[in-house]
XYZ file of C-alpha atoms in Angstrom:
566
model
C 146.687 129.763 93.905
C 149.462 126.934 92.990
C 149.668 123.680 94.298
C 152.228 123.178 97.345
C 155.451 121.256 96.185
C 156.387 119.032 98.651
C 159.468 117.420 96.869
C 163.012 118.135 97.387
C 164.905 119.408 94.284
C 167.041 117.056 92.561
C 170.724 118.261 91.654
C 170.684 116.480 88.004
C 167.580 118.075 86.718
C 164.066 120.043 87.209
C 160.840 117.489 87.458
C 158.717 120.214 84.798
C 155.485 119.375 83.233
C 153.913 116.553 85.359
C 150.719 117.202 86.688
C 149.716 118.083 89.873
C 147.717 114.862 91.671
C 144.215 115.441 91.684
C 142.823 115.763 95.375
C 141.044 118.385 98.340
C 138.161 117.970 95.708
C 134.707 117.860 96.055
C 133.501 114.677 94.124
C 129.536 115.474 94.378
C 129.972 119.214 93.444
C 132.947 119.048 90.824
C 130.390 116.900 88.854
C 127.959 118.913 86.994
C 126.063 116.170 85.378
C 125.528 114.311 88.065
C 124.288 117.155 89.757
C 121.327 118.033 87.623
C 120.475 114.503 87.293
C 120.076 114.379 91.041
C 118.057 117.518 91.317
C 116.139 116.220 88.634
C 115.099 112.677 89.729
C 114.573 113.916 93.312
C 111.164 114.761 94.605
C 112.539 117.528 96.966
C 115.233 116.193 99.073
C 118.027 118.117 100.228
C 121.610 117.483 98.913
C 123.889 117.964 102.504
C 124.826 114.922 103.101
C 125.892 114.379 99.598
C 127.992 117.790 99.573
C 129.212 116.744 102.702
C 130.380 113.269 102.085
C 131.633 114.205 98.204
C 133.931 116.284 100.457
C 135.065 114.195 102.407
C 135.716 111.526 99.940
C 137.636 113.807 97.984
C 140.097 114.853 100.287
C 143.755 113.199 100.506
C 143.231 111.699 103.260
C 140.456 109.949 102.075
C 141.784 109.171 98.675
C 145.694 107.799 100.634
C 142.971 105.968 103.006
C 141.446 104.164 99.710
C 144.934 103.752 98.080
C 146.274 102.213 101.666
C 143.126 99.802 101.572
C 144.025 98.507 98.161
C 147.878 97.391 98.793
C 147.278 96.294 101.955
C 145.075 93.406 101.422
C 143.119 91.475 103.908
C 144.694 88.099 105.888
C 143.388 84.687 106.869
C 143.659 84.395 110.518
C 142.436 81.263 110.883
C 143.333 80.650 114.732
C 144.273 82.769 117.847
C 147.330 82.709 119.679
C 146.263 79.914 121.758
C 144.937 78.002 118.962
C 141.161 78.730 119.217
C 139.641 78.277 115.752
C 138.620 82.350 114.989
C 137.758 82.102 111.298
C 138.709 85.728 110.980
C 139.441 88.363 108.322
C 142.099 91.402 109.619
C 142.305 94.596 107.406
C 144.164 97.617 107.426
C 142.996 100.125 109.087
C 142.504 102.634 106.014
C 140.452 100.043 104.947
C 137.759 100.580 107.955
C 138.645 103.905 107.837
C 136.690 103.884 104.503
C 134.339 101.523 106.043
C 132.854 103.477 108.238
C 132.600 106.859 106.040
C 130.569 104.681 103.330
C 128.352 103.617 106.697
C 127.816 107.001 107.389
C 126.733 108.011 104.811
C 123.899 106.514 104.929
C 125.280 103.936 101.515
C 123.686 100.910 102.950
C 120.842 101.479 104.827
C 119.376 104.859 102.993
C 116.107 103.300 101.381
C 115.479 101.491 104.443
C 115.556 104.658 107.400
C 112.121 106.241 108.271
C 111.412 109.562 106.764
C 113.927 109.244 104.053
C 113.156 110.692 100.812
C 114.944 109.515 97.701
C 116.560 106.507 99.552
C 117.526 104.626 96.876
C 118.503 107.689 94.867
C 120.996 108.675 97.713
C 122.146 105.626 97.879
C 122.683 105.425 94.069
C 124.854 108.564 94.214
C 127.291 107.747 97.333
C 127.860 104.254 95.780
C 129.379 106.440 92.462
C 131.074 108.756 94.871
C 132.569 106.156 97.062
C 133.259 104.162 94.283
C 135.558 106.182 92.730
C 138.186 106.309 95.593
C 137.845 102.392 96.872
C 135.815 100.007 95.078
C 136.570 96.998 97.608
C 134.698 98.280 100.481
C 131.644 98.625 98.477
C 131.035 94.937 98.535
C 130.398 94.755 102.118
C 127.906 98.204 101.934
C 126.042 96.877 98.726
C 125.208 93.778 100.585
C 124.050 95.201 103.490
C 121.902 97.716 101.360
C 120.507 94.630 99.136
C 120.059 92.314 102.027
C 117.548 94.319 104.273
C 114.185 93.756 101.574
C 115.023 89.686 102.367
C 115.263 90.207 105.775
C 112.202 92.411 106.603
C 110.370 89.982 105.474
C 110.681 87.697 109.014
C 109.308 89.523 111.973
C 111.942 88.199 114.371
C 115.041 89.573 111.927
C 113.230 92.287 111.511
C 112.785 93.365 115.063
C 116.302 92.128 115.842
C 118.789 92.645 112.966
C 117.309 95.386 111.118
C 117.610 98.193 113.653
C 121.513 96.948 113.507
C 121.505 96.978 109.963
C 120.312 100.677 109.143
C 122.246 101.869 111.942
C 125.240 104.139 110.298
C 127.608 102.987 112.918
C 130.334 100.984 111.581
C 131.735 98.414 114.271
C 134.358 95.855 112.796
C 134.375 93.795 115.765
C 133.408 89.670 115.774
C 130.725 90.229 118.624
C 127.271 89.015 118.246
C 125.508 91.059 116.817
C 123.226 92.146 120.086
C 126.623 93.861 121.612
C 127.333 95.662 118.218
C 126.684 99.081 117.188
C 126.474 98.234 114.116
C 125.878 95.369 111.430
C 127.337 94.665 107.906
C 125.570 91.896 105.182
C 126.909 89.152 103.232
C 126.082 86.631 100.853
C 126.920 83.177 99.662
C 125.249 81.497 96.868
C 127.465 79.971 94.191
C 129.420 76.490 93.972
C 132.125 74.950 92.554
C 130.130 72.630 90.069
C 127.468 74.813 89.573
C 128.558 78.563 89.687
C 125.389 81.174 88.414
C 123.903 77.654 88.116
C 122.467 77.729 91.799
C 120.578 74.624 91.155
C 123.626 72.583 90.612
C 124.582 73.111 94.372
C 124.732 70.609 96.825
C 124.649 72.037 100.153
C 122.201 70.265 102.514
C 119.811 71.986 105.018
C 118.353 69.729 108.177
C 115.640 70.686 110.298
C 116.573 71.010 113.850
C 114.833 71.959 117.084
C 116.081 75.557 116.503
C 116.099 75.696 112.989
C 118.245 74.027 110.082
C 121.996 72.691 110.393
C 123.590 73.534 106.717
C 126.379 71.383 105.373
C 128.342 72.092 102.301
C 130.762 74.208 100.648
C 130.531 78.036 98.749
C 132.918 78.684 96.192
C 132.274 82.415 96.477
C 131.640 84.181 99.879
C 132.446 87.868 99.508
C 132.944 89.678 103.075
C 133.365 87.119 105.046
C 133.615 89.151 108.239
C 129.843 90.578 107.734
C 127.398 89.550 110.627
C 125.229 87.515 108.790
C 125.167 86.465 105.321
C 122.223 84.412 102.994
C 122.904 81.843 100.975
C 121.063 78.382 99.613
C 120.963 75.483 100.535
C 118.923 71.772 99.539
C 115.977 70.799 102.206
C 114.090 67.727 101.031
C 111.202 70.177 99.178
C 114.385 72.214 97.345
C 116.656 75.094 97.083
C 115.943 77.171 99.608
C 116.600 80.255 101.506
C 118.964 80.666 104.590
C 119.501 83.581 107.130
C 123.334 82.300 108.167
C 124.551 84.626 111.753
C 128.264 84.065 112.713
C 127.052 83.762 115.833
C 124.565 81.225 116.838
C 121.572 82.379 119.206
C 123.512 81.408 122.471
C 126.264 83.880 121.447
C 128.335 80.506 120.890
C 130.728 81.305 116.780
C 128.717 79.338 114.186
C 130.076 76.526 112.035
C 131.409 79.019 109.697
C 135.028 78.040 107.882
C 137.368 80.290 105.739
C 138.956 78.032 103.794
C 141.107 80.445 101.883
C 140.658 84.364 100.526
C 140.426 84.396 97.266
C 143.437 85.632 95.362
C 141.835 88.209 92.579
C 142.699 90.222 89.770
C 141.654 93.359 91.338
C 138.908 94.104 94.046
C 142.434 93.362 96.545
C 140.707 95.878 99.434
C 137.991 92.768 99.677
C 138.137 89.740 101.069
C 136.457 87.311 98.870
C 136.881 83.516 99.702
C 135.523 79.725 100.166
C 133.591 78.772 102.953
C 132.477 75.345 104.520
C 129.129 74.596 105.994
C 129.770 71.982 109.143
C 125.951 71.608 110.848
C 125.657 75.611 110.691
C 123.161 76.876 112.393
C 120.602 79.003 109.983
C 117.500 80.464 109.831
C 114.768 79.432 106.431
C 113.454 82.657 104.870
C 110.477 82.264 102.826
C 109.113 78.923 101.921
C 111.424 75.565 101.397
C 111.711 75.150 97.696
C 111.479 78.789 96.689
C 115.278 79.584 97.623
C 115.948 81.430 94.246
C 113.002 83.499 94.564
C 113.480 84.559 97.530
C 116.856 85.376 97.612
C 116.204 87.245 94.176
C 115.205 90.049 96.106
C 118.733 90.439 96.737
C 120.299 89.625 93.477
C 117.522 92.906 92.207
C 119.223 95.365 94.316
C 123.018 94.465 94.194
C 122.623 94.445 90.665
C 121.531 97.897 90.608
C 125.112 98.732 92.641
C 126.812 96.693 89.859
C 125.187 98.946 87.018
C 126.710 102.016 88.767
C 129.964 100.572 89.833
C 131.180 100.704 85.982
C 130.029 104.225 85.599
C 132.128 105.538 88.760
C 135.004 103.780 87.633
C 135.053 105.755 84.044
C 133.686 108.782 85.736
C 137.173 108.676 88.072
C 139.024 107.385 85.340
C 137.869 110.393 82.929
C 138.860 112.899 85.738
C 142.275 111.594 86.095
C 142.689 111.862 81.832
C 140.836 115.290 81.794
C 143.348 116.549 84.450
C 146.225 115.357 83.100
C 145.838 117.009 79.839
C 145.043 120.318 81.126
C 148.295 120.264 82.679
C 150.852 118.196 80.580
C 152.150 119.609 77.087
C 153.705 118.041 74.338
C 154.569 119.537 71.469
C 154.424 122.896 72.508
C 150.453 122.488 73.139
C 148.941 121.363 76.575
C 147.563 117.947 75.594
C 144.080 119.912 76.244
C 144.705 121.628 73.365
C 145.357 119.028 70.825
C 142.537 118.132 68.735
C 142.931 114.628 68.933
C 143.409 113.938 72.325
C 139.790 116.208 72.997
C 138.371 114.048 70.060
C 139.274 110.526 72.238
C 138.562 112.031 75.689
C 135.007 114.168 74.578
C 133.913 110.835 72.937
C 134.635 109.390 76.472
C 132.111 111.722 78.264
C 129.503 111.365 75.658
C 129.532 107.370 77.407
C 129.653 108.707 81.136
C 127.211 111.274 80.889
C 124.583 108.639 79.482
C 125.718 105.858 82.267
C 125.364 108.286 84.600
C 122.077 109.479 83.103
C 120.858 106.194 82.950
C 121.907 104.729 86.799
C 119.857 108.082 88.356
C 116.905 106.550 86.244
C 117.247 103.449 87.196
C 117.547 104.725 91.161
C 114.369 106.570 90.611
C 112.670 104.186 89.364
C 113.513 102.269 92.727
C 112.319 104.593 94.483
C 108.829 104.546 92.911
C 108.662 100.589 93.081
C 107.855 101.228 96.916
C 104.889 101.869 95.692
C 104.018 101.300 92.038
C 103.794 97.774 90.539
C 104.469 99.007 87.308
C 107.662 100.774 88.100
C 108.837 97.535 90.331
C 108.097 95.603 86.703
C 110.272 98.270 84.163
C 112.961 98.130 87.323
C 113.580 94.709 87.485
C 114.265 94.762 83.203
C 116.297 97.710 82.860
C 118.383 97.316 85.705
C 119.366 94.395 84.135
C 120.069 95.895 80.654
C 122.178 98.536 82.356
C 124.318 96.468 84.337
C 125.294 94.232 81.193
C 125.762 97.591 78.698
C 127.852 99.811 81.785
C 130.103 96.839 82.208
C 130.707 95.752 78.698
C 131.659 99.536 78.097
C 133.667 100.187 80.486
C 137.302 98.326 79.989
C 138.061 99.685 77.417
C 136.922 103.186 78.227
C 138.908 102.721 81.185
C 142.070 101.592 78.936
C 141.730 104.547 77.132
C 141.682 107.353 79.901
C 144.734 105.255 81.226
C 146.641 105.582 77.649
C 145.633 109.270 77.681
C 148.463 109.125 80.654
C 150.854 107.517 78.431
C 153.152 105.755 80.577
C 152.524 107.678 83.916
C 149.245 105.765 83.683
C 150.513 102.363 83.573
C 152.734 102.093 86.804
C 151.359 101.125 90.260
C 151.497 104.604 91.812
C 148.940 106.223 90.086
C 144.930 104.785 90.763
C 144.959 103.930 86.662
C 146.283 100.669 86.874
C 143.515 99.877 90.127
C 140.696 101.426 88.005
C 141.292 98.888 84.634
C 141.876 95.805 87.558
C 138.711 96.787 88.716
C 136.770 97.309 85.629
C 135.766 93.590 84.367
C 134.470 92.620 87.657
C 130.905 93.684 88.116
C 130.090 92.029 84.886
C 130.943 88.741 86.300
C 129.337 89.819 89.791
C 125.895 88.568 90.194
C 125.545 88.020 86.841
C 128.101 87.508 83.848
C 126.949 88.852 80.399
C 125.409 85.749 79.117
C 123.345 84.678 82.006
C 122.240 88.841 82.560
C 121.245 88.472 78.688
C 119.167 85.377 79.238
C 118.006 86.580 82.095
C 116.520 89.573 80.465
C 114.991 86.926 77.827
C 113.011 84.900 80.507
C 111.436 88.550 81.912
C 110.277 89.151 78.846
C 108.721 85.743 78.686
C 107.260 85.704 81.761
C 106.523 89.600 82.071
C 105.232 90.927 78.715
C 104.362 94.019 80.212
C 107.965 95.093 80.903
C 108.821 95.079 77.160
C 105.600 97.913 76.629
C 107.092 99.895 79.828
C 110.381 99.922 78.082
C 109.108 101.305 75.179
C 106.731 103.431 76.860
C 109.933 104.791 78.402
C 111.426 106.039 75.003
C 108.235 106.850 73.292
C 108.436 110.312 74.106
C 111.488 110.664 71.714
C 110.247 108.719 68.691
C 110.228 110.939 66.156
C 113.402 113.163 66.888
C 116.045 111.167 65.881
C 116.310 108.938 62.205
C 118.876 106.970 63.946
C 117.269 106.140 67.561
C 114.163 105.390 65.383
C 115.891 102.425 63.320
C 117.270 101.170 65.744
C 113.850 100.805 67.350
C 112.472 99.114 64.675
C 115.561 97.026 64.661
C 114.879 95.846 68.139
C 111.385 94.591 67.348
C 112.400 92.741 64.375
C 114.600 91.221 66.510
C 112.249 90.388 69.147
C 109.623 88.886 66.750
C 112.312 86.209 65.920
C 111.251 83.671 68.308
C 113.210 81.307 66.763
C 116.746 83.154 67.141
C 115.664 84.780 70.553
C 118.842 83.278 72.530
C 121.534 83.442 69.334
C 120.829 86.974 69.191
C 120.310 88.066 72.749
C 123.500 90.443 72.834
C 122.280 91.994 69.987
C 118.784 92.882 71.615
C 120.214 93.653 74.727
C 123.089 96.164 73.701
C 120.237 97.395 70.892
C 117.567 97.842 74.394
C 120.778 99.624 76.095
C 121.615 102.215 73.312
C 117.885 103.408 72.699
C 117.507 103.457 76.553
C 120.435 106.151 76.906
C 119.538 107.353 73.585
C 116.192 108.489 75.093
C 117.789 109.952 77.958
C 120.367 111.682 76.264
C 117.750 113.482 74.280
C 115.626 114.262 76.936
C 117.766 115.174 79.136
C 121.259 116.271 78.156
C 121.465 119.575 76.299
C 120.485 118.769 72.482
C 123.447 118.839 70.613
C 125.082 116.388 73.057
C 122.291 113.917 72.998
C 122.107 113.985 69.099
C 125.598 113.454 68.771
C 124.955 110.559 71.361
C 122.405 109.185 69.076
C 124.696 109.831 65.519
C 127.573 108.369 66.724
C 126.410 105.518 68.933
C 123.030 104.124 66.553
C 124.101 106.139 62.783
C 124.923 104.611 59.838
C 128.369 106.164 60.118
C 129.222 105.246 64.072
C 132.644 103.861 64.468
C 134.039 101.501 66.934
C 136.836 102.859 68.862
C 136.870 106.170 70.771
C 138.198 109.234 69.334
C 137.013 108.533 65.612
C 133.693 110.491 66.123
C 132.880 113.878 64.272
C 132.703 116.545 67.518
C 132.550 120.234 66.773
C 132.715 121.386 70.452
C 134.952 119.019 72.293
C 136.151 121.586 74.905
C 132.607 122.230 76.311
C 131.952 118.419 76.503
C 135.014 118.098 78.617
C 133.747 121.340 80.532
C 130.467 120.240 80.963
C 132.053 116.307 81.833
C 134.817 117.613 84.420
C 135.052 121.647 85.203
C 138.604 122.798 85.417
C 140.343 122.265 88.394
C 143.708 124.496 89.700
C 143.748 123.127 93.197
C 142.102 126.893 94.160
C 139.573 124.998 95.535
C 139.186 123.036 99.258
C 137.353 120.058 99.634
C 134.465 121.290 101.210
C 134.002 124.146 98.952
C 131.485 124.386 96.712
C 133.718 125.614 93.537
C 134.561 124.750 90.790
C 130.884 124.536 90.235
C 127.620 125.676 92.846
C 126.257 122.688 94.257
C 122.504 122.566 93.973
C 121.450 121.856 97.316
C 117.981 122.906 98.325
């Protein structure tokens, strides 16, 4: 079967060896590692909804939807037509188009329904899927999703706003929240003076007969059209923890000001911007004083979004470069067939199979937290460690897959140039790479337990790799260096990082991928730019990384590979 040509013909010439655009795929079951790494990690639940929404997200509608989202951006209304201050956000409609499949699915409220199995795990594996086509509306969805632990913790948000929350309805209107069928999350923590430095911020918090009046400013507020957001502010015993509605108990809007959207490198489908505080009305979660901690809760589980967002971007970006050189020649070879474009691109999927290895851990891990104090421990370290190794990887593994397009990759048409706007954002996102680094540090000073779970983690591979095994013994020399603990905390971290995949990769991947992992990524001989590492079977790599697609195959089908729904 051949791809429909929609274009005209033009009288100076034939268009000839471009590629057709890859879409009407299935994103869940044209992805055979992620596939057995889901069956895997699962303890037995059943795939439909992922079949059914890695349809639905690979279909061009979908995909124009996520496209539309992107170069339409989001406006400022600040008033009505009649001059009512509104404080409003108006998107395009692809953009809650793509809203409310991500709702849905299930993205943001998964872990949280009753009688879900594998909550977080699901969750893990529609943020990668719906990640791929629109990162922007993730924001909103990863909020929500992180937001519900803080909030179950006060019975009267609990009874009220979490049915709302974990509903899959997505309902864009400003309504209070009672008339909705549906809510969305948000958050607001940082500051102009103080930024990751939370205790540098100077909004105040005032007890009042109904609860606390906040005044101040927030130099980042991403979504500001959720239904409720948290965020910090000073009572007289400290930081503290704040449950902020946009509409105050008597259905009356809160003291809540846009100042401006934020004007971003990439991310354009989200609305991020600076909000004022005027005597807001807001609920205290937790205790006054223990702000941080509380709203750490939080922090845990969008960071575990921001480890996977990295991974979906090279995981779309990889598609796009496979595909285009199975179809595009050049020098009488397809580009498939040239030895050192399968070198660069094989190399690439040696990096996405272990991210994507590595997130599915991480979600299972999760998972078990509910319930296990030791898993809730190794969680909280390595989904730190992943989030600051996916995101310092991917750039320039997105650059790459982008060059692989030579210049059809570089103009605005094509999702490349999206994909590497994207790409340096979730390392700054809750968390840039020094403050996830010594962040790591202080849970190893105040948790020694993690570091023995880590290494508990890749014990069962000691032994079967010379190069994993150095670098093991690299990583505690480093960590005995009390002295140097800071100055080399990049070095521990990307060290804790490598023999974390490493161990996966060998456990997990089939075993001459995950010792060529281990060669080329922690051997004497590893080099530093993709493409210059030794690989005897590219073509199955790139097989095995992204099955060959024709366009034979309709979204919902379960070619080009069988889906392993039980």
């Amino acid at each position: 079967m051949s791809f429909f040509n929609p274009h005209t013909e033009l009288r100076t010439h034939e268009v000839t060896n471009q590629p057709p655009v890859l879409e009407n795929y299935n994103l869940f079951t044209s992805d055979p590692i992620l596939q057995e790494a889901t069956k895997r990690e699962s303890t037995g639940s059943t795939f439909e909804n992922l079949v059914y929404t890695g349809s639905q997200l690979g279909h061009e509608t979908c995909l124009e939807n996520g496209r539309l989202a992107n170069e339409n951006p989001p406006k400022l209304k600040l008033f009505d037509r009649f001059g009512h201050r509104i404080d409003e956000v108006e998107f395009h409609p692809a953009y809650h188009e793509m809203m409310a499949v991500g709702k849905g699915s299930g993205l943001s409220s998964l872990p949280w329904e009753e009688d879900v199995q594998d909550g977080h795990l699901h969750h893990a594996v529609l943020e990668y899927l719906l990640h791929q086509v629109e990162a922007g509306v993730c924001c909103p969805l990863t909020m929500t999703y992180a937001g519900i632990p803080v909030i179950n913790r006060v019975p009267e948000l609990r009874e009220t706003w979490l049915p709302k929350l974990v509903s899959r309805s997505y309902d864009s209107r400003m309504v209070p929240a009672h008339l909705k069928e549906g809510c969305t999350m948000g958050m607001a923590m940082t500051e102009k003076q103080g930024g990751s430095d939370v205790r540098a911020n100077s909004t105040k918090a005032v007890k009042s007969d109904e609860g606390y009046l906040l005044t101040g400013h927030k130099w980042f507020c991403s979504a500001p059209m959720s239904d409720a957001f948290l965020t910090l502010a000073y009572t007289d015993n400290g930081l503290s923890c704040f449950f902020v509605p946009r509409f105050r108990p008597d259905d009356s809007r809160n003291n809540f000001f846009v100042q401006r959207l934020k004007h971003k490198l990439g991310n354009h489908a989200n609305a991020s911007s600076e909000i004022e505080y005027q005597d807001t009305w807001a609920m205290l979660i937790g205790e006054e004083g223990r702000g941080v901690a509380t709203i750490m809760d939080m922090v845990h589980h969008t960071r575990l979004d921001t480890a996977i967002a990295p991974v979906s971007l090279m995981r779309q970006a990889l598609a796009q470069a496979v595909h285009h050189a199975r179809h595009r020649s050049a020098f009488q070879k397809k580009l498939i067939d040239q030895p050192l474009m399968t070198a660069v691109l094989a190399d690439l999927a040696l990096d996405l199979e272990a991210g994507v290895l590595t997130f599915l851990h991480l979600a299972h891990k999760f998972d078990e937290a509910v319930e296990n104090d030791q898993a809730r421990t190794y969680a909280r370290l390595a989904v730190a460690i992943a989030k600051f190794w996916h995101n310092k990887r991917c750039p320039n593994f997105v650059y790459e897959c982008m060059e692989a397009l030579g210049g059809a990759g570089y103009v605005e048409e094509g999702i490349m140039p999206r994909l590497y706007r994207e790409a340096p954002l979730n390392s700054i996102w809750e968390g840039s790479g020094n403050v996830i680094c010594l962040d790591i540090l202080r849970t190893l000073g105040k948790e020694p337990e993690a570091l023995d779970l880590f290494f508990h983690q890749v014990a069962p591979v000691i032994g079967q790799n010379g190069a994993l095994d150095d670098t093991l013994s690299q990583l505690r020399d480093l960590l005995q260096d009390t002295a140097g603990l800071q100055s080399n905390a990049r070095m521990i971290v990307e060290k804790m990082a490598l023999c974390l995949q490493a161990s996966l990769m060998l456990q997990y991947a089939p075993a001459d991928i995950g010792v060529l992992f281990c060669d080329s990524r922690l051997g004497e001989g590893r080099n530093y730019i993709y493409g210059a590492t030794r690989i005897a079977d590219a073509a199955s790599i790139l097989d095995r990384a992204f099955p060959a697609y024709d366009g034979a195959h309709p979204a919902g089908s379960n070619s080009p590979t069988q889906h392993l729904n039980r």
